Every structure is written in C-alpha cells, then in structure tokens.
XYZ file of N, CA and C in Angstrom:
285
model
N 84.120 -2.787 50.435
C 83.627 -3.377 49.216
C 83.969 -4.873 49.232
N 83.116 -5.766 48.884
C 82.892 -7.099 49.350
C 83.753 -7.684 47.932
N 84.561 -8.676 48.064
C 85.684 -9.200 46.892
C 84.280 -10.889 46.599
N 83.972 -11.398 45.313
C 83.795 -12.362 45.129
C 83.894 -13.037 44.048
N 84.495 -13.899 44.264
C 85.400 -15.318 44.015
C 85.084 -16.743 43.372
N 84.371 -16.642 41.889
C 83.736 -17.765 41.243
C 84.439 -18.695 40.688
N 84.308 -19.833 41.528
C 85.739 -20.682 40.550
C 84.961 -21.958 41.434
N 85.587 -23.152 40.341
C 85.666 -24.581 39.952
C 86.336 -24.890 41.318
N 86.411 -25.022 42.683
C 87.726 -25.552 43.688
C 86.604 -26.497 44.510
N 87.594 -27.100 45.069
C 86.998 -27.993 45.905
C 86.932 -27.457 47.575
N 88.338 -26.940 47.758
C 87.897 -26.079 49.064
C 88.947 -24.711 48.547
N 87.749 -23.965 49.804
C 88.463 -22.355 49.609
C 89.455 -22.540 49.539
N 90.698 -21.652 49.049
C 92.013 -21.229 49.201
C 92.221 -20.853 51.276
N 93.108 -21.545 51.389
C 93.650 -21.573 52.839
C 94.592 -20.274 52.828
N 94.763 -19.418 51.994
C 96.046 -18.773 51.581
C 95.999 -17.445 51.983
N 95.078 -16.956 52.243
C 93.999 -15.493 52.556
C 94.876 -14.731 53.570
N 95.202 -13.419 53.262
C 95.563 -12.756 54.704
C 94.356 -13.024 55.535
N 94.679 -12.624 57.061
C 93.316 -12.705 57.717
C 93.001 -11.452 57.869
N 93.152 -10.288 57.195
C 92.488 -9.206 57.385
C 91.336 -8.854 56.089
N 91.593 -9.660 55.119
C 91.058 -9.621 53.854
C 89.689 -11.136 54.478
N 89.838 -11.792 54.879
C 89.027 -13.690 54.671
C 87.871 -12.444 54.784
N 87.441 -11.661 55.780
C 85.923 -11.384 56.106
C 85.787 -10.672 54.795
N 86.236 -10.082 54.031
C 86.108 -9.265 52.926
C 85.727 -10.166 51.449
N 86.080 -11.414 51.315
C 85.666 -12.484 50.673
C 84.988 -13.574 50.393
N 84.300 -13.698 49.722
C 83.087 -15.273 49.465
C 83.238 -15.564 48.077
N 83.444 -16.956 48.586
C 83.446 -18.074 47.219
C 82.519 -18.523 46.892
N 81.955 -18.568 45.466
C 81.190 -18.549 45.016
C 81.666 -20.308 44.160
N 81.231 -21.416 44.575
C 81.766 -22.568 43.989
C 80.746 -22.690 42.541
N 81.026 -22.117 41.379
C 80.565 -22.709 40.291
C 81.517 -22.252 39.061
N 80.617 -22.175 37.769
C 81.554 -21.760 36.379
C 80.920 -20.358 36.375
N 82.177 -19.748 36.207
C 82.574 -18.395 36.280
C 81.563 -17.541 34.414
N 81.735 -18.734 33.962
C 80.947 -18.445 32.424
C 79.077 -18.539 32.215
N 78.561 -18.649 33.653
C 77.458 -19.218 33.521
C 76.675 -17.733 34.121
N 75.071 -17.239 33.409
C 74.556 -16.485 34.058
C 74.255 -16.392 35.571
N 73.773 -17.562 36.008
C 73.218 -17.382 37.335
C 74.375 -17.110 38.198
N 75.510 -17.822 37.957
C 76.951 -17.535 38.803
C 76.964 -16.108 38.851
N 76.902 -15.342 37.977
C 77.730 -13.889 37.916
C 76.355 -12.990 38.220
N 75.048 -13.369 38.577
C 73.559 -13.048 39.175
C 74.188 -13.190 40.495
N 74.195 -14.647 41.160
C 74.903 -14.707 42.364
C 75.975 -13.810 43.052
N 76.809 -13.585 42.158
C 77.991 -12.880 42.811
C 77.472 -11.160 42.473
N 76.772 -10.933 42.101
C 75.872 -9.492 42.174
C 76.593 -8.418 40.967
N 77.050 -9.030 39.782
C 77.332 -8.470 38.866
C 76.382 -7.623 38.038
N 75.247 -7.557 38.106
C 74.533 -6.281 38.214
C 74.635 -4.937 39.080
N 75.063 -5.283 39.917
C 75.618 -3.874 41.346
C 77.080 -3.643 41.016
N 77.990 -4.534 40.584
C 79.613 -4.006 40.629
C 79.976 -3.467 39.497
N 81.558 -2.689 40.002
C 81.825 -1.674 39.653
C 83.073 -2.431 38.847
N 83.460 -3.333 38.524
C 84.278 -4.244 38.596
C 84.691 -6.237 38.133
N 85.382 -6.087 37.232
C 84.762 -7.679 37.175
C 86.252 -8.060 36.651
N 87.112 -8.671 36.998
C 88.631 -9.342 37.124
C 88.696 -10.612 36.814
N 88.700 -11.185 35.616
C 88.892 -12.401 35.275
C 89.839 -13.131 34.919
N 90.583 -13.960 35.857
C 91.633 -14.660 35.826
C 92.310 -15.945 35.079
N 92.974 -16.226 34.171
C 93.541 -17.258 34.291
C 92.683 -18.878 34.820
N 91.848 -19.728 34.042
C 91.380 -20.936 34.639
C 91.517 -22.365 33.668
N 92.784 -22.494 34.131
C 93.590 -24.040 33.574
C 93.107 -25.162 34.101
N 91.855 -25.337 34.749
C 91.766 -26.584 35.605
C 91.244 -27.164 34.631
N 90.867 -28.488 34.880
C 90.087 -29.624 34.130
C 90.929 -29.952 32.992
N 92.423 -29.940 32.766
C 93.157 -29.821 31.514
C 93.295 -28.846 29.923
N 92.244 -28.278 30.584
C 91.419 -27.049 29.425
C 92.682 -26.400 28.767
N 92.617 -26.385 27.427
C 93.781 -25.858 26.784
C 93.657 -24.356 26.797
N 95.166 -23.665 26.323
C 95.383 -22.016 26.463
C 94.086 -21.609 25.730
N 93.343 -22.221 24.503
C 92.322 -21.898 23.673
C 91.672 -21.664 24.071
N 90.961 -22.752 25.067
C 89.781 -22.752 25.774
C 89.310 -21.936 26.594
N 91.166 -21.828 27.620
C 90.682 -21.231 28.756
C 90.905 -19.585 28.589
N 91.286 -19.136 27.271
C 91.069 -17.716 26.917
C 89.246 -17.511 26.100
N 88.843 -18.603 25.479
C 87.617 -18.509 24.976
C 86.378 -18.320 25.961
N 87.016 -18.803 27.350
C 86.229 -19.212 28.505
C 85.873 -17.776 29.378
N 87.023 -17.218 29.383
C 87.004 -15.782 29.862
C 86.476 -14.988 29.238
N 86.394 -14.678 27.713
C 86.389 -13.977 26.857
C 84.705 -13.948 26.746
N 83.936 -15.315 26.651
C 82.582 -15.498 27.070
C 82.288 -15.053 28.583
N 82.873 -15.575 29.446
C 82.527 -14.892 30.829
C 82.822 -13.456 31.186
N 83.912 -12.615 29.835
C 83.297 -10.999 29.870
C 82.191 -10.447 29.275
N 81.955 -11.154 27.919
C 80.676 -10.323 27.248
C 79.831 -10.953 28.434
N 79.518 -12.025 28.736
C 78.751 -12.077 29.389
C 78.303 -11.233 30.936
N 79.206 -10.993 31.604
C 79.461 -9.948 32.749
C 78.999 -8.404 31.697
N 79.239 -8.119 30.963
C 79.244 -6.551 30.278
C 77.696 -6.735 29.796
N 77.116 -7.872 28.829
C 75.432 -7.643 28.950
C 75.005 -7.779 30.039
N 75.465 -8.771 31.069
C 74.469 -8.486 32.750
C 74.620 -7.034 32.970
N 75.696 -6.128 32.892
C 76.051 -4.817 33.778
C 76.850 -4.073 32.522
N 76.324 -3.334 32.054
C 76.943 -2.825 30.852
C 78.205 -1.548 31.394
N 77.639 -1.347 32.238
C 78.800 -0.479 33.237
C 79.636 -1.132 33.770
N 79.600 -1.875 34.090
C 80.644 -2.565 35.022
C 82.048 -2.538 33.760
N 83.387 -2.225 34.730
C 84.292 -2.190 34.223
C 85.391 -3.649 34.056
N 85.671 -4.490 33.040
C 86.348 -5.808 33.156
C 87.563 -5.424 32.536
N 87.947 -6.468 33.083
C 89.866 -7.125 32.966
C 90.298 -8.501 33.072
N 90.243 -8.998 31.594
C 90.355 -10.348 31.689
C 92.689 -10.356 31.312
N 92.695 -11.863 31.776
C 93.486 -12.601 31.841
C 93.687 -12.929 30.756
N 94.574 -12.923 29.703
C 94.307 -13.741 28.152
C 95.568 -14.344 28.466
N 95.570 -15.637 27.878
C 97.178 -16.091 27.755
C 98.104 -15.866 26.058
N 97.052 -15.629 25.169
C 97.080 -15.198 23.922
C 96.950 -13.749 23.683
N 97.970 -13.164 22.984
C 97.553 -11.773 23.076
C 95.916 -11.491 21.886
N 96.149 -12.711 20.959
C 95.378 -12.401 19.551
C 94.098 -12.388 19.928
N 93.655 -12.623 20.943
C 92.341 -12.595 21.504
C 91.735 -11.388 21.881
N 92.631 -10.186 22.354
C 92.445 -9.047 22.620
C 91.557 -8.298 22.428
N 91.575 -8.234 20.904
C 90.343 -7.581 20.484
C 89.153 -7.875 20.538
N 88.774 -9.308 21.450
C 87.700 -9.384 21.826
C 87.022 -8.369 23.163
C-alpha cells in the first residue's frame, strides 16, 4: 500500500528508512486544497492521517483550522475513507 505525503517542503525529507523511500511520494502542495487530495488518490484510500503543519508561522488556530478543513474536505472527496487528524487544541475535536 503506497504512503502519500502532501506538504508545503522544499525538498523531500532525507530522513526515510530505505526500505519504506520506494513505498512513498511527495506530493509538493496544500494539503487543504481539492486537487491535492484528487492527486494523492483520496477517492481510492482507506485512510487519511493529518499531521501537525506549523510552517509559514501559522498560529496553533490556524494550523488546527487548516486540518480540520483538510478533513471534511478528504471525508466529502471519500466518504469512507477513515481520518485522523493532529489537533493541537483539544476544543476543536468535535469537529
């Protein structure tokens, strides 16, 4: 099962076991945007893991509002697909 990886970076992560790199593709855009999560084939997965994204100075607000849009959004592309976001706020939860 193919792992993919939508995020804001400038180069891949160097950090990869090498038994996992062939198992992974980076997907360089915003993780909150339709065509990104079209790209990464979120209509077919079983699965959608949303992490933690502090870059650009983006406050705890943001970057829980950011996820929180990039799950509903993943759940209307694939209403099956199962998510797990990152909150840094618990009060967000009930989104």
């Amino acid at each position: 099962m193919p792992i993919i990886v939508i995020a804001e970076f400038n180069d891949e992560p160097n950090f990869i076991a090498p038994d996992l790199k062939f198992r992974i593709q980076f997907i360089k855009d915003d993780f909150t945007k339709f065509t990104a999560l079209e790209k990464a084939g979120i209509r077919q997965a079983e699965t959608c893991i949303i992490l933690c994204d502090k870059t650009h100075g983006r406050s705890d607000q943001d970057a829980d509002a950011r996820k929180i849009l990039a799950a509903l959004t993943a759940e209307k592309l694939n209403p099956n697909v199962y998510t797990c976001a990152e909150l840094l706020n618990r009060e967000y939860g009930s989104h």
